[in-house]
Amino acid sequence: MNFDSFFTFLQEKTSISQQGWEAMLPILSEQKISKGDFILTEGQICQKLCFVKSGAFRAFYLQDGKEINNEFFLENSIATDHESLTTQQPSRLYIEALESVSGIVLHRDDLIELYKLSPDLQAVGRDLLSLLLIERNRYASLFTLNTPTERYHYLLENRPDILERIPLQFIASYLGMARETLSRIRRKIS
Amino acid sequence: MNFDSFFTFLQEKTSISQQGWEAMLPILSEQKISKGDFILTEGQICQKLCFVKSGAFRAFYLQDGKEINNEFFLENSIATDHESLTTQQPSRLYIEALESVSGIVLHRDDLIELYKLSPDLQAVGRDLLSLLLIERNRYASLFTLNTPTERYHYLLENRPDILERIPLQFIASYLGMARETLSRIRRKIS
DNA sequence: CCCATTTTGTGACTTTCGTCAAATGATCTC
DNA sequence: GAGATCATTTGACGAAAGTCACAAAATGGG
């Protein structure tokens, strides 16, 4: 059981203290998820977060029989459906391991207890939410500000890891275009 | 000076306590913003939030000489550029009063002090960020999941107030389409 | 290493939306 | 309330992306 990578992640992204981290340790657990397995499916109420030590998840909607990818969780990110986790309403998302994942799991109920026990951890949660909000707002702006070609370049420059590891068919819907369109954009460049 | 509407808002959306509210009172101030005035322009570093008691703001990008609206702040919402506010980097946004606004202003520095003084308010900030994240994620998903027509209907059903009060030219870019397209979508319906 | 399967690329065609230009309708000011 | 300004609608056209069908390339078990 090695949770160091999660601590490093929190130290980089938030104002976590040594005491805060020690308070968190008891509710962490390690989990392996096989490639192809789901940690969340549509209709379920999301009960946990999974910090990705290694591997990759994708989160997607099933809309009119089509999979529309909404997010990719690679190393050093936290896979969850934040909306379902907080509202405790059924999720609309599927979260699937695209590669075998070694993860650190935190349960919602434990987290709520933890916040009561160590109130200074609230700031850590706030910092993480703040980063997520910035990321989601940028993602949303991609669609109103940029053309499909520009959206692809944004990914090239800002999240090249996704382009290297995630099949293009999944990336296309994440960027709001058809598989074929992404393929044609790529042809023009190289 | 009447801050009740802000307290009511926080009670509805967050877990704020009476003590928390009282700790917050000293850093609140009232402000009137005239129609057409800007509370933030591109390049500025955002230093405050403005709770809207009455009136309306729009936040927009200036991209290639075009205004692309990113958000509307009507009554009972908090106008700010969250990214610039937290990162203290220059903003890419303009925030303009579309109607005269009666607002309640909170300064970033005061807020940071307040969090130190009343740590339980961290949870309030966390609750608000959580709601914003959910909203932004839904907004982003509109572009990957839905057609322009469906996006318009989403607004009709979920934020009719925007359609009633905001000029259609501003709504079009918010929904990621040309003015003319929005006009044609509306023709088909009525 | 080969076959089956999956993923990516390509061409032809269609549909949708954007652009431009102009007209109509609404609003505001003096 | 007349004129000016601003907002919305409309039509004609073109560009961009989607769809469908299939080919090529890559992957991965056995």
Short mmCIF file of C-alpha atoms (C1' of nucleotides) in Angstrom, two decimals:
data_model
loop_
_atom_site.label_atom_id
_atom_site.label_comp_id
_atom_site.label_asym_id
_atom_site.label_seq_id
_atom_site.Cartn_x
_atom_site.Cartn_y
_atom_site.Cartn_z
CA MET A 1 0.00 0.00 0.00
CA ASN A 2 1.72 3.10 -1.23
CA PHE A 3 -0.18 6.35 -1.18
CA ASP A 4 2.79 8.67 -1.71
CA SER A 5 1.84 9.62 -5.24
CA PHE A 6 -1.51 10.89 -4.01
CA PHE A 7 0.16 12.96 -1.31
CA THR A 8 2.57 14.42 -3.84
CA PHE A 9 -0.37 15.24 -6.08
CA LEU A 10 -2.22 16.99 -3.26
CA GLN A 11 0.89 18.89 -2.23
CA GLU A 12 1.32 20.16 -5.76
CA LYS A 13 -2.29 21.17 -6.29
CA THR A 14 -3.52 22.18 -2.85
CA SER A 15 -2.59 23.59 0.52
CA ILE A 16 -2.66 20.23 2.28
CA SER A 17 -0.76 19.95 5.57
CA GLN A 18 1.11 16.97 7.00
CA GLN A 19 -1.58 16.61 9.68
CA GLY A 20 -4.32 16.79 7.07
CA TRP A 21 -2.68 14.05 5.10
CA GLU A 22 -2.29 11.84 8.15
CA ALA A 23 -5.97 12.29 8.94
CA MET A 24 -6.81 11.20 5.42
CA LEU A 25 -4.65 8.08 5.38
CA PRO A 26 -7.07 5.81 7.28
CA ILE A 27 -9.82 6.18 4.70
CA LEU A 28 -7.63 5.47 1.67
CA SER A 29 -7.49 2.08 0.05
CA GLU A 30 -5.73 0.68 -2.95
CA GLN A 31 -7.58 -0.88 -5.83
CA LYS A 32 -6.71 -2.51 -9.13
CA ILE A 33 -9.16 -2.13 -11.99
CA SER A 34 -8.75 -4.32 -15.07
CA LYS A 35 -8.83 -2.90 -18.54
CA GLY A 36 -12.40 -2.80 -19.76
CA ASP A 37 -13.94 -2.73 -16.30
CA PHE A 38 -16.34 0.00 -15.23
CA ILE A 39 -16.15 1.85 -11.93
CA LEU A 40 -19.42 3.64 -12.68
CA THR A 41 -22.31 3.04 -15.04
CA GLU A 42 -25.36 5.08 -15.99
CA GLY A 43 -28.10 5.01 -13.37
CA GLN A 44 -25.74 4.28 -10.47
CA ILE A 45 -25.24 6.76 -7.69
CA CYS A 46 -21.57 7.62 -7.52
CA GLN A 47 -20.10 6.79 -4.09
CA LYS A 48 -16.39 7.16 -4.52
CA LEU A 49 -13.44 8.89 -6.11
CA CYS A 50 -10.50 7.07 -7.60
CA PHE A 51 -7.10 8.71 -7.80
CA VAL A 52 -5.22 7.22 -10.75
CA LYS A 53 -1.68 6.09 -9.85
CA SER A 54 -1.24 4.42 -13.21
CA GLY A 55 -3.50 3.55 -16.12
CA ALA A 56 -6.36 5.46 -17.65
CA PHE A 57 -10.11 5.87 -17.49
CA ARG A 58 -12.55 7.47 -19.83
CA ALA A 59 -15.92 8.91 -18.84
CA PHE A 60 -18.61 8.86 -21.49
CA TYR A 61 -22.30 9.39 -22.07
CA LEU A 62 -24.45 6.96 -24.02
CA GLN A 63 -26.57 9.25 -26.15
CA ASP A 64 -28.85 7.74 -28.81
CA GLY A 65 -26.69 4.62 -28.85
CA LYS A 66 -23.52 6.64 -29.36
CA GLU A 67 -20.71 6.98 -26.88
CA ILE A 68 -19.78 10.60 -26.27
CA ASN A 69 -16.61 10.95 -24.24
CA ASN A 70 -16.67 13.65 -21.64
CA GLU A 71 -13.35 13.29 -19.83
CA PHE A 72 -10.18 11.24 -19.62
CA PHE A 73 -8.50 10.43 -16.34
CA LEU A 74 -4.83 9.59 -16.69
CA GLU A 75 -2.13 9.43 -14.01
CA ASN A 76 -2.46 12.02 -11.28
CA SER A 77 -6.10 12.80 -11.76
CA ILE A 78 -9.20 11.87 -9.85
CA ALA A 79 -11.82 9.81 -11.62
CA THR A 80 -15.38 10.36 -10.46
CA ASP A 81 -18.71 11.80 -11.51
CA HIS A 82 -18.61 14.88 -9.41
CA GLU A 83 -22.25 15.73 -10.02
CA SER A 84 -23.61 12.36 -8.94
CA LEU A 85 -21.14 12.21 -6.06
CA THR A 86 -22.37 15.47 -4.55
CA THR A 87 -26.06 15.38 -5.46
CA GLN A 88 -26.41 11.62 -4.91
CA GLN A 89 -28.60 11.44 -7.97
CA PRO A 90 -28.20 8.70 -10.59
CA SER A 91 -25.24 9.29 -12.86
CA ARG A 92 -25.53 9.74 -16.59
CA LEU A 93 -21.93 8.65 -17.07
CA TYR A 94 -20.02 5.46 -17.62
CA ILE A 95 -16.44 5.38 -16.36
CA GLU A 96 -14.38 2.63 -17.96
CA ALA A 97 -10.74 1.64 -17.56
CA LEU A 98 -9.05 1.99 -20.96
CA GLU A 99 -5.91 0.52 -19.45
CA SER A 100 -5.48 -1.45 -16.25
CA VAL A 101 -5.62 1.02 -13.42
CA SER A 102 -3.82 1.09 -10.14
CA GLY A 103 -5.87 3.48 -8.09
CA ILE A 104 -6.43 4.92 -4.65
CA VAL A 105 -10.06 4.92 -3.61
CA LEU A 106 -11.87 7.31 -1.30
CA HIS A 107 -15.49 6.80 -0.33
CA ARG A 108 -17.92 9.66 -0.17
CA ASP A 109 -19.20 8.85 3.32
CA ASP A 110 -15.67 8.62 4.66
CA LEU A 111 -14.80 11.91 3.02
CA ILE A 112 -17.75 13.66 4.65
CA GLU A 113 -16.70 12.30 8.04
CA LEU A 114 -13.15 13.37 7.34
CA TYR A 115 -14.23 16.93 6.67
CA LYS A 116 -15.91 17.01 10.08
CA LEU A 117 -12.87 15.55 11.79
CA SER A 118 -10.29 17.73 10.02
CA PRO A 119 -11.98 20.93 8.91
CA ASP A 120 -8.78 22.29 7.41
CA LEU A 121 -9.14 19.65 4.72
CA GLN A 122 -12.11 21.63 3.44
CA ALA A 123 -9.57 23.97 1.89
CA VAL A 124 -8.00 21.04 0.07
CA GLY A 125 -11.33 20.05 -1.41
CA ARG A 126 -11.93 23.67 -2.33
CA ASP A 127 -8.58 23.91 -4.11
CA LEU A 128 -9.29 20.79 -6.13
CA LEU A 129 -12.77 21.94 -7.09
CA SER A 130 -11.34 25.27 -8.11
CA LEU A 131 -8.89 23.62 -10.50
CA LEU A 132 -11.60 21.41 -11.92
CA LEU A 133 -13.84 24.40 -12.49
CA ILE A 134 -11.11 26.22 -14.39
CA GLU A 135 -10.47 23.16 -16.51
CA ARG A 136 -14.15 22.61 -17.31
CA ASN A 137 -14.64 26.25 -18.18
CA ARG A 138 -11.74 26.13 -20.60
CA TYR A 139 -13.13 22.96 -22.08
CA ALA A 140 -16.53 24.57 -22.53
CA SER A 141 -14.97 27.66 -24.08
CA LEU A 142 -13.25 25.49 -26.67
CA PHE A 143 -16.61 24.94 -28.32
CA THR A 144 -17.70 28.54 -28.46
CA LEU A 145 -14.30 30.06 -29.24
CA ASN A 146 -12.58 27.54 -31.47
CA THR A 147 -13.03 25.57 -34.66
CA PRO A 148 -12.58 21.78 -34.72
CA THR A 149 -9.04 22.24 -36.01
CA GLU A 150 -8.20 24.68 -33.24
CA ARG A 151 -9.69 22.36 -30.65
CA TYR A 152 -7.40 19.59 -31.85
CA HIS A 153 -4.40 21.88 -31.58
CA TYR A 154 -5.41 22.87 -28.08
CA LEU A 155 -5.21 19.23 -27.09
CA LEU A 156 -1.89 18.82 -28.87
CA GLU A 157 -0.41 21.67 -26.88
CA ASN A 158 -2.11 21.22 -23.54
CA ARG A 159 -2.80 17.54 -23.14
CA PRO A 160 -0.51 15.66 -25.52
CA ASP A 161 -0.63 12.68 -23.18
CA ILE A 162 -4.25 12.14 -24.17
CA LEU A 163 -3.40 12.10 -27.87
CA GLU A 164 -0.63 9.62 -27.28
CA ARG A 165 -2.57 7.13 -25.23
CA ILE A 166 -6.25 7.44 -25.98
CA PRO A 167 -7.66 5.98 -29.22
CA LEU A 168 -8.65 8.70 -31.65
CA GLN A 169 -12.20 7.43 -31.92
CA PHE A 170 -12.71 8.43 -28.28
CA ILE A 171 -10.96 11.77 -28.63
CA ALA A 172 -13.14 12.83 -31.54
CA SER A 173 -16.36 12.96 -29.53
CA TYR A 174 -14.51 14.61 -26.64
CA LEU A 175 -13.60 17.38 -29.08
CA GLY A 176 -17.13 17.52 -30.44
CA MET A 177 -16.53 16.15 -33.91
CA ALA A 178 -16.91 12.97 -35.96
CA ARG A 179 -14.11 10.40 -36.08
CA GLU A 180 -13.65 11.12 -39.77
CA THR A 181 -13.30 14.84 -39.20
CA LEU A 182 -10.54 14.32 -36.66
CA SER A 183 -8.79 12.00 -39.08
CA ARG A 184 -8.93 14.65 -41.83
CA ILE A 185 -7.64 17.35 -39.52
CA ARG A 186 -4.67 15.19 -38.69
CA ARG A 187 -3.92 14.48 -42.33
CA LYS A 188 -3.52 18.18 -43.11
CA ILE A 189 -0.87 18.63 -40.43
CA SER A 190 1.68 15.89 -40.76
CA MET B 1 -27.18 48.40 3.21
CA ASN B 2 -29.20 45.25 2.95
CA PHE B 3 -27.36 41.99 2.55
CA ASP B 4 -30.29 39.70 3.35
CA SER B 5 -30.71 38.45 -0.21
CA PHE B 6 -27.11 37.22 -0.18
CA PHE B 7 -27.63 35.41 3.10
CA THR B 8 -30.79 33.80 1.76
CA PHE B 9 -28.87 32.74 -1.34
CA LEU B 10 -26.09 31.19 0.72
CA GLN B 11 -28.58 29.42 2.99
CA GLU B 12 -30.26 27.88 -0.03
CA LYS B 13 -27.09 26.79 -1.77
CA THR B 14 -24.65 26.02 1.03
CA SER B 15 -24.27 24.89 4.62
CA ILE B 16 -23.60 28.39 5.97
CA SER B 17 -24.15 28.97 9.69
CA GLN B 18 -25.40 32.08 11.45
CA GLN B 19 -21.93 32.61 12.90
CA GLY B 20 -20.33 32.19 9.51
CA TRP B 21 -22.64 34.79 8.06
CA GLU B 22 -21.89 37.24 10.84
CA ALA B 23 -18.17 36.79 10.24
CA MET B 24 -18.70 37.59 6.61
CA LEU B 25 -20.78 40.72 7.12
CA PRO B 26 -17.86 43.10 7.80
CA ILE B 27 -16.25 42.47 4.42
CA LEU B 28 -19.41 42.97 2.36
CA SER B 29 -20.18 46.24 0.64
CA GLU B 30 -22.96 47.42 -1.59
CA GLN B 31 -22.31 48.71 -5.06
CA LYS B 32 -24.37 50.08 -7.93
CA ILE B 33 -23.12 49.42 -11.45
CA SER B 34 -24.67 51.38 -14.32
CA LYS B 35 -25.86 49.68 -17.47
CA GLY B 36 -22.99 49.43 -19.90
CA ASP B 37 -20.27 49.59 -17.25
CA PHE B 38 -17.62 46.92 -16.94
CA ILE B 39 -16.55 45.34 -13.66
CA LEU B 40 -13.76 43.45 -15.41
CA THR B 41 -11.96 43.81 -18.73
CA GLU B 42 -9.43 41.66 -20.57
CA GLY B 43 -5.94 41.89 -19.14
CA GLN B 44 -7.07 42.88 -15.66
CA ILE B 45 -6.47 40.63 -12.70
CA CYS B 46 -9.80 39.85 -11.10
CA GLN B 47 -9.90 40.98 -7.46
CA LYS B 48 -13.53 40.65 -6.45
CA LEU B 49 -16.82 38.85 -6.71
CA CYS B 50 -20.13 40.60 -7.15
CA PHE B 51 -23.35 39.00 -5.94
CA VAL B 52 -26.21 40.27 -8.10
CA LYS B 53 -29.17 41.54 -6.06
CA SER B 54 -30.85 42.94 -9.14
CA GLY B 55 -29.85 43.54 -12.73
CA ALA B 56 -27.70 41.45 -15.06
CA PHE B 57 -24.15 41.00 -16.25
CA ARG B 58 -22.73 39.17 -19.20
CA ALA B 59 -19.21 37.75 -19.40
CA PHE B 60 -17.70 37.55 -22.86
CA TYR B 61 -14.46 36.90 -24.72
CA LEU B 62 -13.22 39.14 -27.50
CA GLN B 63 -11.99 36.66 -30.09
CA ASP B 64 -10.89 37.93 -33.51
CA GLY B 65 -12.96 41.06 -32.99
CA LYS B 66 -16.06 39.06 -32.13
CA GLU B 67 -17.76 38.97 -28.77
CA ILE B 68 -18.33 35.42 -27.57
CA ASN B 69 -20.54 35.29 -24.50
CA ASN B 70 -19.49 32.79 -21.89
CA GLU B 71 -21.91 33.35 -19.02
CA PHE B 72 -24.79 35.46 -17.84
CA PHE B 73 -25.16 36.56 -14.23
CA LEU B 74 -28.71 37.44 -13.28
CA GLU B 75 -30.25 37.86 -9.82
CA ASN B 76 -28.88 35.48 -7.19
CA SER B 77 -25.68 34.63 -8.91
CA ILE B 78 -22.10 35.65 -8.37
CA ALA B 79 -20.35 37.52 -11.13
CA THR B 80 -16.59 36.98 -11.33
CA ASP B 81 -13.88 35.42 -13.41
CA HIS B 82 -13.14 32.51 -11.19
CA GLU B 83 -9.97 31.57 -13.03
CA SER B 84 -8.35 34.99 -12.80
CA LEU B 85 -9.59 35.41 -9.24
CA THR B 86 -7.86 32.26 -8.05
CA THR B 87 -4.77 32.23 -10.23
CA GLN B 88 -4.26 36.01 -10.17
CA GLN B 89 -3.39 35.90 -13.82
CA PRO B 90 -4.77 38.43 -16.32
CA SER B 91 -8.34 37.71 -17.28
CA ARG B 92 -9.43 36.95 -20.82
CA LEU B 93 -12.98 38.07 -20.01
CA TYR B 94 -15.00 41.23 -20.07
CA ILE B 95 -17.87 41.47 -17.59
CA GLU B 96 -20.41 44.10 -18.52
CA ALA B 97 -23.66 45.19 -16.88
CA LEU B 98 -26.47 44.59 -19.39
CA GLU B 99 -28.86 46.22 -16.95
CA SER B 100 -28.11 48.47 -14.00
CA VAL B 101 -26.91 46.22 -11.22
CA SER B 102 -27.38 46.47 -7.52
CA GLY B 103 -24.66 44.21 -6.18
CA ILE B 104 -22.87 43.03 -3.08
CA VAL B 105 -19.11 43.06 -3.47
CA LEU B 106 -16.53 40.82 -1.80
CA HIS B 107 -12.82 41.36 -2.28
CA ARG B 108 -10.45 38.48 -2.79
CA ASP B 109 -8.01 39.54 -0.09
CA ASP B 110 -10.80 39.93 2.44
CA LEU B 111 -12.15 36.54 1.50
CA ILE B 112 -8.77 34.88 2.04
CA GLU B 113 -8.53 36.53 5.48
CA LEU B 114 -12.07 35.46 6.22
CA TYR B 115 -11.27 31.83 5.50
CA LYS B 116 -8.45 32.00 8.03
CA LEU B 117 -10.67 33.65 10.61
CA SER B 118 -13.67 31.38 10.12
CA PRO B 119 -12.47 28.07 8.73
CA ASP B 120 -15.99 26.65 8.63
CA LEU B 121 -16.69 29.06 5.77
CA GLN B 122 -14.37 26.94 3.65
CA ALA B 123 -17.26 24.52 3.34
CA VAL B 124 -19.43 27.33 2.00
CA GLY B 125 -16.90 28.13 -0.69
CA ARG B 126 -16.62 24.43 -1.45
CA ASP B 127 -20.39 24.11 -1.84
CA LEU B 128 -20.51 27.05 -4.24
CA LEU B 129 -17.62 25.76 -6.32
CA SER B 130 -19.27 22.38 -6.45
CA LEU B 131 -22.45 23.89 -7.89
CA LEU B 132 -20.50 25.93 -10.40
CA LEU B 133 -18.58 22.86 -11.51
CA ILE B 134 -21.79 20.94 -12.11
CA GLU B 135 -23.21 23.83 -14.09
CA ARG B 136 -20.10 24.24 -16.22
CA ASN B 137 -19.91 20.56 -16.92
CA ARG B 138 -23.50 20.52 -18.10
CA TYR B 139 -22.80 23.54 -20.23
CA ALA B 140 -19.78 21.85 -21.79
CA SER B 141 -21.76 18.66 -22.40
CA LEU B 142 -24.34 20.66 -24.33
CA PHE B 143 -21.85 21.02 -27.15
CA THR B 144 -20.83 17.38 -27.39
CA LEU B 145 -24.25 15.87 -26.73
CA ASN B 146 -26.71 18.23 -28.35
CA THR B 147 -27.49 19.93 -31.64
CA PRO B 148 -27.98 23.70 -31.81
CA THR B 149 -31.74 23.21 -31.67
CA GLU B 150 -31.47 21.01 -28.61
CA ARG B 151 -29.16 23.51 -26.95
CA TYR B 152 -31.77 26.19 -27.43
CA HIS B 153 -34.43 23.97 -25.88
CA TYR B 154 -32.17 23.27 -22.94
CA LEU B 155 -32.06 26.98 -22.24
CA LEU B 156 -35.82 27.29 -22.69
CA GLU B 157 -36.41 24.63 -20.07
CA ASN B 158 -33.60 25.33 -17.65
CA ARG B 159 -32.86 29.03 -17.84
CA PRO B 160 -35.91 30.74 -19.34
CA ASP B 161 -34.97 33.91 -17.48
CA ILE B 162 -31.98 34.30 -19.77
CA LEU B 163 -34.14 34.05 -22.88
CA GLU B 164 -36.54 36.61 -21.50
CA ARG B 165 -34.02 39.22 -20.53
CA ILE B 166 -30.86 38.81 -22.58
CA PRO B 167 -30.74 40.00 -26.20
CA LEU B 168 -30.71 37.07 -28.60
CA GLN B 169 -27.49 38.22 -30.25
CA PHE B 170 -25.69 37.52 -26.98
CA ILE B 171 -27.41 34.21 -26.40
CA ALA B 172 -26.43 32.89 -29.83
CA SER B 173 -22.70 32.87 -29.14
CA TYR B 174 -23.32 31.48 -25.64
CA LEU B 175 -25.03 28.55 -27.35
CA GLY B 176 -22.25 28.25 -29.90
CA MET B 177 -24.11 29.34 -33.00
CA ALA B 178 -24.58 32.36 -35.26
CA ARG B 179 -27.29 34.94 -34.52
CA GLU B 180 -29.05 33.95 -37.70
CA THR B 181 -29.11 30.28 -36.78
CA LEU B 182 -30.74 31.03 -33.44
CA SER B 183 -33.30 33.16 -35.21
CA ARG B 184 -34.13 30.33 -37.59
CA ILE B 185 -34.43 27.81 -34.77
CA ARG B 186 -36.93 30.07 -33.05
CA ARG B 187 -38.98 30.50 -36.21
CA LYS B 188 -39.57 26.78 -36.51
CA ILE B 189 -41.05 26.55 -33.04
CA SER B 190 -43.63 29.28 -32.61
"C1'" DC C 1 3.43 -15.62 -37.15
"C1'" DC C 2 -1.04 -15.55 -38.96
"C1'" DC C 3 -5.77 -14.59 -38.74
"C1'" DA C 4 -9.43 -12.03 -36.64
"C1'" DT C 5 -10.64 -7.91 -34.75
"C1'" DT C 6 -10.26 -3.30 -33.95
"C1'" DT C 7 -8.86 1.16 -35.24
"C1'" DT C 8 -7.87 4.66 -38.50
"C1'" DG C 9 -8.07 6.72 -43.00
"C1'" DT C 10 -10.36 7.95 -47.50
"C1'" DG C 11 -13.81 9.19 -51.06
"C1'" DA C 12 -18.50 10.54 -52.47
"C1'" DC C 13 -22.36 12.66 -51.12
"C1'" DT C 14 -25.65 15.16 -48.06
"C1'" DT C 15 -26.89 18.15 -44.51
"C1'" DT C 16 -26.24 21.77 -41.58
"C1'" DC C 17 -24.70 25.85 -40.33
"C1'" DG C 18 -22.12 30.25 -41.26
"C1'" DT C 19 -21.65 34.36 -44.00
"C1'" DC C 20 -23.12 38.29 -46.38
"C1'" DA C 21 -26.47 41.58 -47.56
"C1'" DA C 22 -30.65 43.56 -46.97
"C1'" DA C 23 -35.19 44.29 -44.85
"C1'" DT C 24 -38.06 44.54 -41.06
"C1'" DG C 25 -39.05 45.45 -36.36
"C1'" DA C 26 -38.07 47.42 -31.84
"C1'" DT C 27 -36.17 50.91 -28.79
"C1'" DC C 28 -34.36 55.19 -27.29
"C1'" DT C 29 -33.55 60.06 -27.45
"C1'" DC C 30 -34.42 64.59 -28.10
"C1'" DG D 1 -43.60 61.26 -32.22
"C1'" DA D 2 -39.88 61.57 -35.87
"C1'" DG D 3 -35.47 60.13 -36.69
"C1'" DA D 4 -31.63 57.50 -35.44
"C1'" DT D 5 -29.82 53.53 -33.60
"C1'" DC D 6 -29.92 48.88 -32.41
"C1'" DA D 7 -31.87 44.11 -32.66
"C1'" DT D 8 -33.93 40.53 -35.15
"C1'" DT D 9 -35.41 38.21 -39.23
"C1'" DT D 10 -35.00 36.59 -43.88
"C1'" DG D 11 -33.03 34.92 -48.31
"C1'" DA D 12 -29.30 33.32 -51.21
"C1'" DC D 13 -25.19 31.17 -51.26
"C1'" DG D 14 -20.94 28.78 -49.89
"C1'" DA D 15 -18.07 26.34 -46.69
"C1'" DA D 16 -17.59 23.03 -43.27
"C1'" DA D 17 -18.62 19.06 -41.05
"C1'" DG D 18 -21.51 14.72 -40.81
"C1'" DT D 19 -22.79 10.30 -42.79
"C1'" DC D 20 -22.15 6.15 -45.20
"C1'" DA D 21 -19.46 2.72 -47.28
"C1'" DC D 22 -15.33 0.76 -47.75
"C1'" DA D 23 -10.18 0.31 -47.69
"C1'" DA D 24 -5.97 0.27 -45.25
"C1'" DA D 25 -3.40 -0.13 -41.16
"C1'" DA D 26 -2.57 -1.59 -36.60
"C1'" DT D 27 -3.28 -4.64 -32.80
"C1'" DG D 28 -3.58 -8.81 -30.20
"C1'" DG D 29 -4.58 -13.51 -29.18
"C1'" DG D 30 -3.87 -18.27 -30.09
#
